Each structure stands twice: as C-alpha cells, then as structure tokens.
Coordinates of C-alpha atoms and ligand atoms in Angstrom, one line a residue:
M1 CA 95.5 68.8 71.0
I2 CA 96.4 65.5 69.5
E3 CA 95.8 64.0 73.0
R4 CA 92.2 65.2 72.8
A5 CA 91.9 63.6 69.4
R6 CA 93.3 60.3 70.7
K7 CA 90.9 60.4 73.6
L8 CA 87.9 61.0 71.2
L9 CA 89.2 58.1 69.1
T10 CA 88.9 55.6 71.9
D11 CA 86.0 57.1 73.9
T12 CA 83.7 58.2 71.1
Y13 CA 84.6 55.9 68.3
G14 CA 85.8 52.9 70.3
F15 CA 88.9 52.4 68.2
A16 CA 92.2 51.4 69.8
D17 CA 94.5 53.3 67.5
F18 CA 94.8 55.5 64.4
K19 CA 94.8 53.7 61.1
G20 CA 97.3 54.3 58.3
Q21 CA 98.2 58.0 58.1
Q22 CA 95.3 59.3 60.1
L23 CA 97.5 60.5 62.9
Q24 CA 99.8 62.6 60.6
V25 CA 96.8 64.0 58.7
I26 CA 95.0 65.0 61.9
E27 CA 98.2 66.6 63.3
A28 CA 98.6 68.7 60.2
A29 CA 95.0 69.8 60.3
L30 CA 95.2 70.6 64.0
A31 CA 98.3 72.7 63.2
G32 CA 96.1 74.7 60.8
L33 CA 97.7 73.5 57.6
D34 CA 96.0 72.7 54.3
T35 CA 96.2 69.0 53.3
L36 CA 95.6 66.7 50.4
V37 CA 94.6 63.2 51.6
L38 CA 94.6 60.3 49.2
M39 CA 93.5 57.1 50.8
P40 CA 91.8 54.1 49.2
T41 CA 88.1 53.4 49.9
G42 CA 87.8 52.0 53.4
G43 CA 91.1 53.7 54.4
G44 CA 89.5 55.8 57.1
K45 CA 89.2 59.2 55.5
S46 CA 86.2 60.3 57.5
L47 CA 88.1 60.3 60.8
C48 CA 90.8 62.5 59.2
Y49 CA 88.5 65.5 59.1
Q50 CA 86.0 64.5 61.8
L51 CA 88.5 64.4 64.6
P52 CA 90.2 67.7 64.0
G53 CA 86.7 69.1 63.4
L54 CA 85.7 67.9 66.9
V55 CA 88.9 69.1 68.5
R56 CA 89.1 72.6 66.9
D57 CA 86.8 75.4 67.9
G58 CA 83.7 75.9 65.8
T59 CA 81.9 73.8 63.2
A60 CA 83.7 71.8 60.6
I61 CA 82.2 72.1 57.1
V62 CA 82.3 68.9 55.0
V63 CA 81.7 69.5 51.3
S64 CA 80.3 66.4 49.6
P65 CA 78.6 65.8 46.3
L66 CA 76.7 62.8 47.7
I67 CA 73.5 64.3 48.9
A68 CA 71.9 60.9 49.2
L69 CA 74.5 59.9 51.7
M70 CA 74.3 62.8 54.0
R71 CA 71.4 61.7 56.0
D72 CA 73.0 58.3 56.8
Q73 CA 76.3 59.9 57.6
V74 CA 74.7 62.3 60.0
T75 CA 72.7 59.5 61.6
A76 CA 75.8 57.4 62.1
L77 CA 77.5 60.4 63.8
E78 CA 74.5 61.0 66.0
Q79 CA 74.8 57.3 67.1
L80 CA 78.3 58.1 68.3
G81 CA 76.9 61.1 70.3
I82 CA 78.4 63.7 67.9
R83 CA 76.3 66.8 67.0
A84 CA 76.1 66.8 63.2
A85 CA 73.7 68.0 60.5
Y86 CA 73.5 68.6 56.8
L87 CA 72.3 71.3 54.4
N88 CA 71.0 70.4 51.0
S89 CA 68.2 71.1 48.5
T90 CA 66.1 68.1 49.7
Q91 CA 65.2 69.9 53.0
D92 CA 62.3 72.2 53.5
F93 CA 63.0 75.9 54.3
A94 CA 62.3 75.6 58.0
T95 CA 64.8 72.8 58.4
Q96 CA 67.4 74.7 56.6
Q97 CA 66.8 77.7 58.8
R98 CA 67.1 75.6 61.9
V99 CA 70.4 74.1 60.8
S100 CA 71.8 77.5 59.9
Q101 CA 70.8 78.7 63.3
A102 CA 72.5 75.8 65.0
V103 CA 75.8 76.6 63.2
A104 CA 75.5 80.3 64.2
S105 CA 75.0 79.4 67.9
G106 CA 77.9 77.0 67.8
E107 CA 75.8 73.9 68.6
L108 CA 77.1 71.9 65.7
E109 CA 80.4 70.1 65.5
L110 CA 80.0 68.9 61.9
L111 CA 78.0 70.3 59.0
Y112 CA 77.7 68.4 55.7
V113 CA 76.8 70.5 52.7
A114 CA 76.6 70.1 48.9
P115 CA 79.0 72.3 46.9
E116 CA 76.2 74.1 45.0
R117 CA 74.5 74.9 48.3
L118 CA 77.7 76.1 50.0
L119 CA 78.5 78.4 47.1
Q120 CA 75.2 80.3 47.3
P121 CA 76.0 83.8 48.3
Q122 CA 73.7 83.8 51.3
T123 CA 75.1 80.5 52.6
L124 CA 78.7 81.8 52.3
A125 CA 77.8 85.1 53.9
H126 CA 76.1 83.3 56.8
L127 CA 78.9 80.8 57.4
Q128 CA 81.5 83.6 57.3
R129 CA 79.8 85.1 60.3
C130 CA 80.1 81.7 62.1
R131 CA 83.1 80.1 63.7
I132 CA 84.4 77.5 61.3
A133 CA 86.9 74.9 62.5
L134 CA 87.9 73.3 59.2
I135 CA 86.7 72.8 55.7
A136 CA 86.9 69.3 54.3
I137 CA 86.3 68.7 50.6
D138 CA 85.4 65.1 50.1
E139 CA 85.5 63.4 46.7
A140 CA 88.0 66.1 45.7
H141 CA 88.7 64.4 42.3
C142 CA 85.3 65.7 41.2
V143 CA 87.2 69.0 40.4
S144 CA 89.1 67.3 37.7
Q145 CA 87.7 67.8 34.2
W146 CA 89.6 64.7 33.0
G147 CA 88.0 62.5 35.5
H148 CA 84.8 60.6 35.1
D149 CA 83.1 62.2 38.1
F150 CA 83.6 65.8 37.1
R151 CA 81.2 68.3 38.9
Q152 CA 80.9 71.8 37.6
D153 CA 80.2 73.1 41.1
Y154 CA 83.5 71.9 42.4
L155 CA 85.3 74.5 40.2
G156 CA 83.8 77.3 42.3
L157 CA 85.3 76.0 45.5
D158 CA 88.6 77.9 45.1
I159 CA 86.9 81.0 46.5
L160 CA 86.8 79.3 49.9
R161 CA 90.4 80.5 50.4
E162 CA 89.4 84.1 50.4
H163 CA 86.2 83.6 52.2
F164 CA 87.6 81.7 55.1
P165 CA 91.2 82.9 55.6
G166 CA 93.0 81.0 58.3
V167 CA 90.6 78.0 58.2
P168 CA 92.5 74.9 57.3
R169 CA 91.2 73.1 54.2
M170 CA 91.5 69.4 53.6
A171 CA 90.9 67.8 50.2
L172 CA 90.1 64.0 50.3
T173 CA 89.8 61.5 47.6
A174 CA 90.3 57.8 46.9
T175 CA 91.2 58.1 43.2
A176 CA 93.7 60.5 41.8
D177 CA 96.7 59.9 39.6
P178 CA 99.7 62.3 40.0
R179 CA 98.3 64.7 37.4
T180 CA 94.9 64.8 39.1
R181 CA 96.5 65.5 42.5
D182 CA 98.2 68.6 41.1
E183 CA 94.9 69.6 39.5
I184 CA 93.1 69.3 42.8
I185 CA 95.6 71.4 44.6
H186 CA 95.5 74.0 41.9
R187 CA 91.8 74.2 41.3
L188 CA 90.9 74.2 45.0
A189 CA 93.6 76.8 45.6
L190 CA 95.0 74.9 48.5
T191 CA 97.8 76.9 50.2
T192 CA 101.1 74.9 50.3
P193 CA 99.3 71.8 51.3
L194 CA 100.9 68.8 52.9
R195 CA 100.2 65.7 50.8
F196 CA 99.3 62.4 52.4
I197 CA 99.3 59.7 49.7
S198 CA 98.5 56.2 50.9
G199 CA 98.8 53.2 48.6
F200 CA 95.9 52.2 46.4
D201 CA 96.0 48.6 47.4
R202 CA 92.9 46.9 48.8
P203 CA 94.6 43.7 50.0
N204 CA 91.3 42.1 51.2
I205 CA 89.8 42.2 47.8
R206 CA 90.5 39.2 45.6
Y207 CA 90.5 40.0 41.9
R208 CA 89.2 37.4 39.4
V209 CA 88.7 37.8 35.7
A210 CA 87.3 35.1 33.5
I211 CA 86.5 34.7 29.8
K212 CA 82.7 34.9 29.2
T213 CA 81.5 31.5 28.1
D214 CA 78.1 31.1 29.7
A215 CA 77.5 34.2 31.7
R216 CA 74.7 33.0 33.9
R217 CA 76.3 29.7 34.8
Q218 CA 79.6 31.5 35.6
L219 CA 77.8 34.0 37.8
L220 CA 76.0 31.2 39.6
E221 CA 79.2 29.4 40.2
F222 CA 80.8 32.5 41.6
L223 CA 77.8 33.2 43.8
S224 CA 77.8 29.7 45.3
A225 CA 80.5 30.9 47.6
H226 CA 78.4 34.0 48.5
R227 CA 75.0 32.5 49.3
H228 CA 74.2 34.8 52.2
D229 CA 76.4 37.8 51.3
A230 CA 75.5 41.3 50.3
G231 CA 76.9 42.2 46.9
I232 CA 76.6 44.1 43.7
V233 CA 76.3 42.7 40.2
Y234 CA 77.0 45.2 37.4
C235 CA 75.4 44.8 33.9
L236 CA 75.7 47.2 31.1
S237 CA 72.0 47.6 30.0
R238 CA 68.8 48.0 31.9
R239 CA 67.4 45.1 30.1
S240 CA 70.1 42.7 31.3
V241 CA 69.8 44.2 34.8
D242 CA 66.1 43.3 34.9
A243 CA 66.6 39.9 33.4
T244 CA 69.6 39.0 35.7
A245 CA 67.8 40.1 38.8
A246 CA 64.7 38.1 38.0
W247 CA 66.8 35.1 37.2
L248 CA 68.7 35.3 40.4
R249 CA 65.5 35.5 42.4
E250 CA 64.5 32.2 40.7
Q251 CA 67.8 30.8 41.9
G252 CA 66.9 31.7 45.4
F253 CA 68.8 34.9 45.9
D254 CA 67.4 38.0 47.4
A255 CA 68.1 40.1 44.3
L256 CA 66.9 43.5 43.3
A257 CA 67.3 45.6 40.2
Y258 CA 68.6 49.1 40.2
H259 CA 68.8 51.4 37.1
A260 CA 67.8 54.8 35.9
G261 CA 64.6 53.3 34.2
L262 CA 63.0 52.6 37.6
S263 CA 61.0 55.2 39.4
A264 CA 62.8 57.2 42.0
H265 CA 60.6 55.5 44.6
E266 CA 61.6 52.0 43.5
R267 CA 65.2 53.0 43.4
A268 CA 65.1 54.4 46.9
A269 CA 63.3 51.3 48.1
H270 CA 65.8 48.9 46.6
Q271 CA 68.8 50.9 47.9
D272 CA 67.2 50.9 51.3
R273 CA 66.7 47.2 51.4
F274 CA 70.3 46.7 50.3
L275 CA 71.5 48.9 53.2
R276 CA 69.1 47.6 55.9
D277 CA 68.7 43.9 55.3
D278 CA 71.4 41.3 55.4
G279 CA 72.5 39.4 52.2
V280 CA 70.7 41.5 49.5
V281 CA 72.2 41.3 46.0
V282 CA 71.7 44.4 43.9
V283 CA 71.9 44.0 40.1
A284 CA 72.6 47.4 38.7
T285 CA 73.9 49.6 35.9
I286 CA 76.7 51.8 37.0
A287 CA 74.1 54.2 38.2
F288 CA 74.3 52.3 41.5
G289 CA 77.1 52.7 43.9
M290 CA 78.3 56.3 44.2
G291 CA 77.0 57.2 47.5
I292 CA 76.8 53.7 48.8
D293 CA 78.7 53.5 52.1
K294 CA 77.8 50.0 53.1
P295 CA 80.9 48.5 54.8
D296 CA 80.0 44.8 54.5
V297 CA 79.6 44.4 50.7
R298 CA 81.2 41.0 50.2
F299 CA 81.5 40.9 46.4
V300 CA 81.2 43.0 43.2
A301 CA 80.7 41.2 40.0
H302 CA 81.0 42.7 36.5
M303 CA 79.0 40.9 33.8
D304 CA 80.3 43.4 31.3
L305 CA 83.4 45.4 31.0
P306 CA 83.5 48.6 33.0
K307 CA 84.4 51.9 31.2
S308 CA 88.0 52.2 32.3
M309 CA 90.5 51.1 34.9
E310 CA 89.5 54.0 37.1
A311 CA 85.8 53.0 36.9
Y312 CA 86.7 49.4 37.6
Y313 CA 88.8 50.3 40.6
Q314 CA 86.1 52.5 42.0
E315 CA 83.3 50.0 41.4
T316 CA 85.1 47.1 42.9
G317 CA 86.3 49.3 45.7
R318 CA 82.8 49.2 47.0
A319 CA 83.5 45.7 48.3
G320 CA 85.0 45.0 51.6
R321 CA 85.2 48.5 53.2
D322 CA 85.2 46.8 56.5
D323 CA 88.6 45.1 55.8
E324 CA 87.0 41.6 55.8
A325 CA 87.7 39.4 52.8
A326 CA 85.8 40.3 49.6
E327 CA 85.8 39.4 46.0
A328 CA 85.8 41.3 42.7
F329 CA 84.7 39.0 39.8
M330 CA 84.5 40.0 36.1
I331 CA 83.7 38.1 32.9
Y332 CA 84.3 39.5 29.5
G333 CA 84.6 38.3 25.9
L334 CA 85.4 39.1 22.4
A335 CA 82.0 40.9 21.8
D336 CA 82.7 43.3 24.7
V337 CA 86.1 44.2 23.3
V338 CA 84.6 44.9 19.9
R339 CA 81.7 46.9 21.3
L340 CA 83.8 49.1 23.5
S341 CA 86.3 49.8 20.7
R342 CA 83.4 50.9 18.6
M343 CA 82.0 53.1 21.3
A344 CA 85.4 54.8 21.7
D345 CA 85.7 55.5 18.0
Q346 CA 82.1 56.6 17.7
S347 CA 82.0 59.2 20.5
D348 CA 81.8 62.7 19.2
A349 CA 84.4 64.1 21.5
D350 CA 87.4 65.9 20.0
E351 CA 90.4 64.1 18.8
H352 CA 92.5 64.7 21.8
F353 CA 89.8 63.5 24.2
K354 CA 89.2 60.5 21.9
R355 CA 92.9 59.6 22.1
I356 CA 92.7 59.6 25.9
E357 CA 89.6 57.4 25.8
R358 CA 91.2 55.0 23.4
H359 CA 94.3 54.9 25.6
K360 CA 92.2 54.2 28.7
L361 CA 90.3 51.4 26.9
D362 CA 93.6 49.8 25.8
A363 CA 94.8 49.9 29.4
L364 CA 91.7 48.1 30.6
L365 CA 91.8 45.5 27.9
G366 CA 95.4 44.9 28.4
W367 CA 94.7 44.4 32.1
C368 CA 92.0 41.8 31.3
E369 CA 94.5 39.8 29.3
A370 CA 97.2 40.2 31.9
T371 CA 99.6 37.3 32.4
Q372 CA 101.0 38.7 35.6
C373 CA 99.6 39.4 39.1
R374 CA 96.5 41.5 38.6
R375 CA 97.0 43.5 41.7
R376 CA 100.5 44.5 40.6
S377 CA 99.3 45.6 37.2
L378 CA 96.3 47.4 38.7
L379 CA 98.5 49.3 41.1
A380 CA 101.0 50.0 38.4
Y381 CA 98.3 51.6 36.4
F382 CA 97.9 54.1 39.3
G383 CA 101.6 54.7 39.5
E384 CA 102.3 52.3 42.4
E385 CA 105.2 49.9 41.7
R386 CA 105.2 46.6 43.6
T387 CA 107.9 44.0 43.5
A388 CA 106.0 41.1 44.9
D389 CA 103.0 39.2 43.6
C390 CA 99.9 39.4 45.7
G391 CA 98.9 35.7 46.1
N392 CA 95.3 36.9 46.1
C393 CA 94.2 37.2 42.5
D394 CA 93.3 34.6 39.9
I395 CA 96.6 34.8 38.2
C396 CA 98.6 34.3 41.3
L397 CA 96.4 31.5 42.4
M398 CA 96.2 29.8 38.9
P399 CA 98.9 31.2 36.6
P400 CA 97.7 30.9 33.0
G401 CA 100.0 29.2 30.6
T402 CA 101.3 31.1 27.5
W403 CA 102.1 29.8 24.1
D404 CA 104.0 31.1 21.0
A405 CA 101.2 32.4 18.8
T406 CA 103.3 34.0 16.2
V407 CA 102.4 31.6 13.3
D408 CA 98.7 31.4 14.2
A409 CA 98.4 35.1 14.5
Q410 CA 100.1 35.5 11.1
K411 CA 97.5 33.1 9.7
L412 CA 94.7 35.2 11.1
L413 CA 96.1 38.5 10.0
S414 CA 96.7 37.2 6.5
C415 CA 93.2 36.0 6.4
I416 CA 92.0 39.4 7.3
V417 CA 94.1 41.0 4.5
R418 CA 93.0 38.4 1.9
T419 CA 89.3 39.0 2.7
G420 CA 89.9 42.7 2.1
A421 CA 89.7 43.8 5.8
R422 CA 86.0 44.2 5.3
F423 CA 84.6 41.6 7.7
G424 CA 83.9 41.1 11.4
A425 CA 85.2 38.3 13.7
G426 CA 82.6 35.7 12.8
H427 CA 83.3 35.5 9.1
V428 CA 87.0 35.8 9.4
I429 CA 87.0 32.7 11.7
D430 CA 84.7 30.8 9.4
V431 CA 87.1 31.4 6.5
L432 CA 90.1 30.4 8.6
R433 CA 88.4 27.2 9.6
G434 CA 87.3 26.5 6.1
K435 CA 83.5 26.5 6.8
D436 CA 81.2 26.2 3.8
T437 CA 79.0 29.2 4.3
E438 CA 76.8 31.3 2.0
K439 CA 78.9 34.3 2.8
A440 CA 82.1 32.6 1.9
R441 CA 80.6 31.3 -1.4
S442 CA 79.1 34.6 -2.5
N443 CA 82.4 36.4 -1.8
G444 CA 84.5 33.8 -3.5
H445 CA 86.4 33.2 -0.2
Q446 CA 86.6 29.5 -0.7
S447 CA 89.3 30.0 -3.3
L448 CA 91.5 32.1 -1.1
S449 CA 94.8 30.6 0.0
T450 CA 93.9 31.3 3.6
F451 CA 90.6 29.3 3.4
G452 CA 90.9 26.5 5.9
I453 CA 94.4 27.2 7.1
G454 CA 93.1 27.4 10.6
A455 CA 91.2 24.2 10.8
H456 CA 93.4 23.0 13.6
F457 CA 91.7 25.4 16.0
S458 CA 88.1 25.5 17.4
D459 CA 85.9 28.5 17.1
A460 CA 86.7 29.3 20.8
Q461 CA 90.4 29.1 20.2
W462 CA 90.3 31.6 17.3
R463 CA 88.1 33.9 19.3
S464 CA 90.6 33.9 22.0
V465 CA 93.4 34.8 19.6
L466 CA 91.3 37.5 18.1
R467 CA 90.3 38.9 21.4
Q468 CA 93.9 39.1 22.6
L469 CA 95.1 40.6 19.3
L470 CA 92.4 43.3 19.7
A471 CA 93.2 43.9 23.3
R472 CA 96.8 44.3 22.6
G473 CA 96.4 46.7 19.7
Y474 CA 97.3 44.3 16.9
L475 CA 93.9 44.7 15.4
H476 CA 91.4 47.4 15.3
A477 CA 87.6 47.1 14.9
D478 CA 86.9 49.9 12.4
M479 CA 83.6 51.7 13.2
E480 CA 83.4 53.4 9.8
R481 CA 83.2 49.9 8.4
Y482 CA 80.7 48.4 10.7
G483 CA 83.3 46.9 13.0
A484 CA 85.4 45.3 10.3
L485 CA 88.8 44.1 11.6
V486 CA 91.7 46.1 10.2
L487 CA 95.5 45.8 10.8
T488 CA 97.6 48.2 12.7
P489 CA 101.3 49.1 12.4
T490 CA 102.3 46.5 15.0
S491 CA 100.4 43.7 13.2
R492 CA 102.3 44.5 10.0
A493 CA 105.6 44.0 11.9
L494 CA 104.2 40.7 13.2
L495 CA 103.2 39.6 9.6
R496 CA 106.6 40.4 8.3
G497 CA 108.1 38.2 11.0
E498 CA 110.0 41.0 12.8
I499 CA 108.4 40.3 16.1
T500 CA 107.0 37.2 17.9
L501 CA 103.9 37.0 20.0
Q502 CA 103.1 35.1 23.2
L503 CA 99.4 34.7 24.0
R504 CA 97.8 33.2 27.1
H505 CA 95.7 30.1 27.2
D506 CA 92.2 30.9 28.2
P507 CA 91.7 29.2 31.6
T508 CA 89.3 26.3 31.3
A509 CA 89.5 24.8 34.8
P510 CA 87.0 26.3 37.3
A511 CA 88.5 29.2 39.2
A512 CA 90.4 28.4 42.3
R513 CA 88.3 28.0 45.5
R514 CA 88.7 31.1 47.4
K515 CA 90.5 31.0 50.7
R516 CA 89.8 33.8 53.1
S517 CA 92.8 35.8 54.4
K518 CA 91.1 36.4 57.7
P519 CA 89.3 34.0 60.0
S520 CA 86.2 33.5 58.0
L521 CA 82.8 34.8 58.9
E522 CA 81.5 31.6 57.6
S523 CA 83.2 29.5 60.3
I524 CA 81.6 31.6 63.0
A525 CA 78.3 31.9 61.1
D526 CA 77.6 28.4 62.4
S527 CA 77.7 29.7 66.0
P528 CA 74.2 30.2 67.4
L529 CA 75.5 33.3 69.2
W530 CA 76.2 34.8 65.8
D531 CA 72.6 34.5 64.7
A532 CA 71.4 35.8 68.1
L533 CA 73.7 38.8 67.9
R534 CA 72.7 39.6 64.4
A535 CA 69.0 39.3 65.3
A536 CA 69.5 41.7 68.2
R537 CA 71.4 44.1 65.9
K538 CA 68.7 44.0 63.3
Q539 CA 66.0 44.6 65.8
L540 CA 67.8 47.7 67.2
A541 CA 68.5 48.9 63.7
D542 CA 64.9 48.7 62.7
A543 CA 63.8 50.4 65.9
H544 CA 66.2 53.3 65.3
G545 CA 65.6 53.4 61.5
V546 CA 69.2 52.8 60.6
P547 CA 71.1 50.1 58.8
P548 CA 72.5 47.3 61.0
Y549 CA 76.1 48.3 60.5
V550 CA 75.4 51.7 62.0
I551 CA 74.7 49.9 65.3
F552 CA 77.8 47.6 65.1
H553 CA 80.0 46.3 62.3
D554 CA 80.4 42.6 61.8
A555 CA 83.9 42.9 63.2
T556 CA 82.5 44.0 66.5
L557 CA 80.0 41.1 66.7
R558 CA 82.9 38.8 65.9
E559 CA 84.9 40.1 68.8
M560 CA 81.9 39.6 71.0
I561 CA 81.9 35.9 70.0
A562 CA 85.6 35.5 70.5
Q563 CA 85.8 37.4 73.8
R564 CA 82.4 36.8 75.4
P565 CA 82.4 40.1 77.3
R566 CA 80.5 39.9 80.5
S567 CA 80.7 43.5 81.8
E568 CA 80.4 47.0 80.4
A569 CA 84.1 47.5 80.8
Q570 CA 84.9 44.5 78.8
L571 CA 82.5 45.6 76.1
L572 CA 84.2 48.9 75.9
S573 CA 87.5 47.3 75.0
L574 CA 86.0 45.9 71.8
T575 CA 86.5 47.6 68.4
G576 CA 83.8 50.0 67.5
I577 CA 82.3 50.4 70.9
G578 CA 82.6 53.9 72.4
Q579 CA 80.8 55.6 75.3
A580 CA 77.6 56.5 73.4
K581 CA 77.1 53.1 71.9
L582 CA 77.8 51.4 75.2
E583 CA 75.1 53.4 76.9
R584 CA 72.7 52.8 74.1
Y585 CA 73.2 49.2 73.2
G586 CA 75.6 47.6 75.7
A587 CA 72.9 46.1 78.0
V588 CA 71.1 44.4 75.1
F589 CA 74.2 42.7 73.8
L590 CA 75.4 41.7 77.2
Q591 CA 72.1 40.0 77.7
V592 CA 72.3 38.1 74.4
I593 CA 75.8 36.9 75.3
A594 CA 74.8 35.9 78.8
A595 CA 71.9 33.9 77.5
A596 CA 74.2 32.1 75.1
D597 CA 76.5 31.3 78.0
V598 CA 73.7 29.7 79.9
S599 CA 72.6 27.6 77.0
T600 CA 76.1 26.3 76.3
E601 CA 76.4 25.3 79.9
V602 CA 73.1 23.4 79.7
D603 CA 74.2 21.7 76.5
G604 CA 77.6 20.9 77.6
Ligands
LIG701 P1 86.8 55.9 53.6 O1 85.9 57.2 53.7 O2 88.3 56.3 53.4 O3 86.3 55.0 52.5 P2 85.8 55.4 56.2 O4 86.1 56.7 56.8 O5 84.4 55.2 55.8 O6 86.7 55.2 54.9 O7 86.3 54.2 57.1 C1 86.3 52.9 56.7 C2 86.1 52.0 57.8 O8 87.2 52.0 58.7 C3 84.9 52.4 58.7 O9 84.2 51.3 59.0 C4 85.5 53.0 59.9 O10 84.7 52.8 61.0 C5 86.8 52.2 60.1 N1 87.9 53.0 60.7 C6 88.3 54.2 60.5 N2 89.3 54.6 61.3 C7 89.6 53.5 62.1 C8 90.5 53.3 63.1 N3 91.4 54.2 63.5 N4 90.4 52.1 63.7 C9 89.5 51.1 63.3 N5 88.6 51.3 62.4 C10 88.6 52.5 61.7
LIG702 ZN1 98.2 38.6 42.3

C-alpha cells in the first residue's frame, strides 16, 4: 500500500519524496493504527492524512474548526484532481444533501467537516452507514482547556471511537507541549496511538525583537527589505490597526486593515485580496490569521506584545510556510510590560488560572529580554533542547552586550522604597534623575536621599533598567494601586546585596541586514521571465477563481527559471507539478518559457 501512496505523491502532488516523518505517519495509518502527529506549521501535515485517505477504501473524514478555510482546501485538492468536498453550516440544505449523497455512493475521497456538524446525530448516523477510510482531527490542540484555542465541540469527539470502530484516527497539531499531547490522546480517546513528534523549529524564519523607540520608523525600516512581499502586521487595538494601515498606504504599501470592528463583508474582501494578490500587507488584530493558509507570507511583524509564547509562535508561524526565507519582527517597550502585567492581575479568572497566566507572561517577557539565541530559548520553552545557536536571529547576528547593573538596580529599588512604592515608572525615574517637577515638590521627594542619585543615566537608560527588572520579576506593577511599582522577594535579596544582576544593553545600532538562507527570490525577481511567469499564474488564478499559489508555488516558478523545461516530461520533474496540473496548466507555462528563450536569443 505504501507503494501506492508513493506513486500518488509523485504523480498527483508532483513531489519527489516524503518530507520529515510523513512516510512513517502514513505507514502507521495504512496499517490501521491511531496516531498523534505533531509537526510545525508548514511541516506537511495535510499529506499525512490525505495520502492514506486516498489509498484506503472509502472516504476520509477531516475534522477541522476552520470553516473559512474549507472551501480553499477543497479547491486546492480539486486542482490536483482529487475528489473532495466539505460540509458545514454555511452551505444551503440542497448542497449538504448532495455532499452526503456523494459520501454514501463512495464518490468522495476526502470530506472536510466542522466538529459541531460531524457530531449532529443525523450526520453521525449517516456516516456510520458509509465506508470511512480514516478520521483525521486537525488542530487537535483545540481539545485542550488550557490552550488558547479551546473549542467546546472538540470535547465531544471522543465518541468517534465507538461510532467508527476499526477506523484509524489521526490527531494533528502544530502546538502541543507534553501535557497537552497527553490531554489530546486522553480526550479524543485515541487507542494506543503511535506518536510522531517533529521538532518545533522553523529554521527559515528569522526572529528579531527590538525595543520600541519610534514604532512607525522602526516598522518602515523593517519593511524596506520587504517592499513587494506579502505579510502581516499585528497591532493590539482596532484603532492602531486602522491608523497603521492608513499610514502604510501613504508610504506606498498595499496595506489593508483587518479587525472585528469591520463588517463581515469588508473582512472577507480584505482577506481575499491578501490571498489572491501579490504583495498585500494586512494590518490586523489577532483576529486575523487562524485559517490563513497562504504559503508565501514573507513576514509577520508585532507592533505590540502578543499574549504568550504560544500565541507568538503560532502568529509568527504564519510566515514562510513554503520554506522560503521569512522574518518575524517584534517591537516592545516598558509600557507594554506594565500594561500586560496589569491585565494579568486584573483578569477575573480564579487564582490557579491567574498563576498560569502570570507564568506565561513572565516567560514571554523573559524571552524578549533574552541574551542568548532566540531560537534556542523559544524551542526550550516548548521542551526542545538545542546545543547550538541558530545564527539566524537578532541575538546570534548581533549579540547584545551585558553590564553589571547591581548598583544601579539597587538605586532604583531604593528609590521605589523611599517614595513609598506608590508611583509608576515616570515619577520614579524623575526622582532618580533629580528632576524638579510639581509632583516631586508636592510629595516632598526632593528631600529624599535618593533624589538625583541616578543623574548619570538618561530617561531611556532608566526605562531599560526598569523594563528588564519588571520582565525578570524583580518588580511588579501593582494593579490595585494603579500600576504602582512594588518590590518582590528577589528584589529584596538584590537590595541586601545577596545577589548580583547582569542586564543587557539595549541595542542602538540598526538591526543587521538580513541575509537569506536560500537563493533569494529577489535575485531572480529581476529576471523578466519571473514577471512573465507570475503574470501567467495570476491570469490563470483569476480565471479559476483561486489564489495564485493554488496554481503553482513560488518554488515551482523558480525551478522553471533555473531549469527552463521545454517539454511536458521536463515540466513533470519539477516540484509541485503532478499529472492534473500538467494537463491543466503545462502548455501555458511552456509557452511563456519558450517565448522568453526566443527573446533572450534575440537580445544576446
Ligand atoms: P501544515 O499543515 O503542516 O502546516 P501543509 O500540509 O500545508 O503543512 O504543507 C506545507 C507545505 O509543504 C505545502 O506547501 C505543501 O505543498 C508542502 N509539502 C508537503 N509535503 C511535501 C513533500 N513531501 N514534498 C514537498 N513539499 C511538500
Ligand atoms: Zn539564534
């Protein structure tokens, strides 16, 4: 059976070989075993269930919470000549009937269905009468109540074991720490599943974190290397989303806003433009992204801190699914640290949950202030130990210096104690620097022994110290007292001189120029053939009503430029060209390539 899967891989999908653990996963599913598959975004999870679904008798059911994505997924499969359909609440009754009928008569190879839909008694009853090849449960971490994507409907999926005995089930996810893995297996009632855990690393994503000084200028500088790229810029509030998008348009970017305050129609239109046109930048609240399957997103920028490491990993993971070089860029500052700390304290969750939230926030802030390879610490957070630095993050490329901040931190902490631990960052820094302010005068702070003991530092330097102390748990912004800074047990030890403290210098030099780890798209972007191929792709995409990458990925176009195929057989040897796509689009692209050959002969 695995031979059939291999043949489908090359003939239908146009891929030369399995990627990562795909082969092992597929073998397990073909053998009828339950499996848990953990692969990073872009790792190739879809093939893990699609191939056994195609090889085994009957229809494979794919449970997915991403209703918005189903239509695109099915269209992409149809482009490959695979018979697929979906069932969800957005369809009219007649369509749903037709799809159900197609499953019953065995016409469908793959059926995508939302969990709430699958669990309806009549759907279950109907599918039980059909021949089911496999049940894949995508985004399986949605079953975890501790995760940030919890879906109530996922909890009901354990009944699939009794309803479909003997049908192998496969749970897939890109994010699951060891505890969540066990929870998935338990809650989905998988039967002695084989676990396939691939690393979390996304080596093609370069991580960069900078201190927020002038957000817009920093964003612009970052985007100067991404002039014609598609990307996502995350902001915290709707207002800043709108303002940033408008401003980017003034700067000549094709930028669109996306947030829950827009009408459903506007949101859909903007998402559609992002998917279908080249080089669109979406400025969004976190509402955007889940359900975006665009492979050629070249960057993700965070203008504000994300909620947690998990959220950060997931949001940045939307970049570079096609394995080409991509960048994750984030800026943050003292204000973000204070704001998030307040939010964590303010939430009305129970104490246990609050502690977890607090812990997650600390992990995120600690990561921002990292002095070691960001990839290593990111992976370590997910339980993956690395011994080597990555060479592809800001810290590896430009290691920040550290300094002994023990004495200065002591000065700052004493100043907080002397002013009664009642004030926020601004006033504490003013007192340290000995500024003559109304507030200092009215509170009698000018006569304190700490008044002016920090005159040797600028505002920015003190803010940096404060931010790092907060991020490392030496200080706490007390919500009950309007964000007043208060000491913690560790800072008392520091004050008593029992421990010393190393802090990092805030980087001041512009971030390192990026170098791409793969032959750059930019270098071939100069080639006239590149433009011609992209134009042909866009035309076909529009004619078929699909995004360009559903026709061919950039990688396929690049191979066309490198190899200049002149026959169908040569085309077929390229990545991402299978039988169905060859028949549909081969002739068009051969023509474009031949025309380019002629024009270079004339030129040369
Ligand atoms: P995931 O769902 O894990 O994020 P996908 O299934 O969407 O990942 O696959 C990511 C990308 O990798 C897709 O563009 C897909 O076409 C490609 N891909 C998957 N398997 C292979 C393979 N064996 N060889 C080459 N490319 C592959
Ligand atoms: Zn690194």
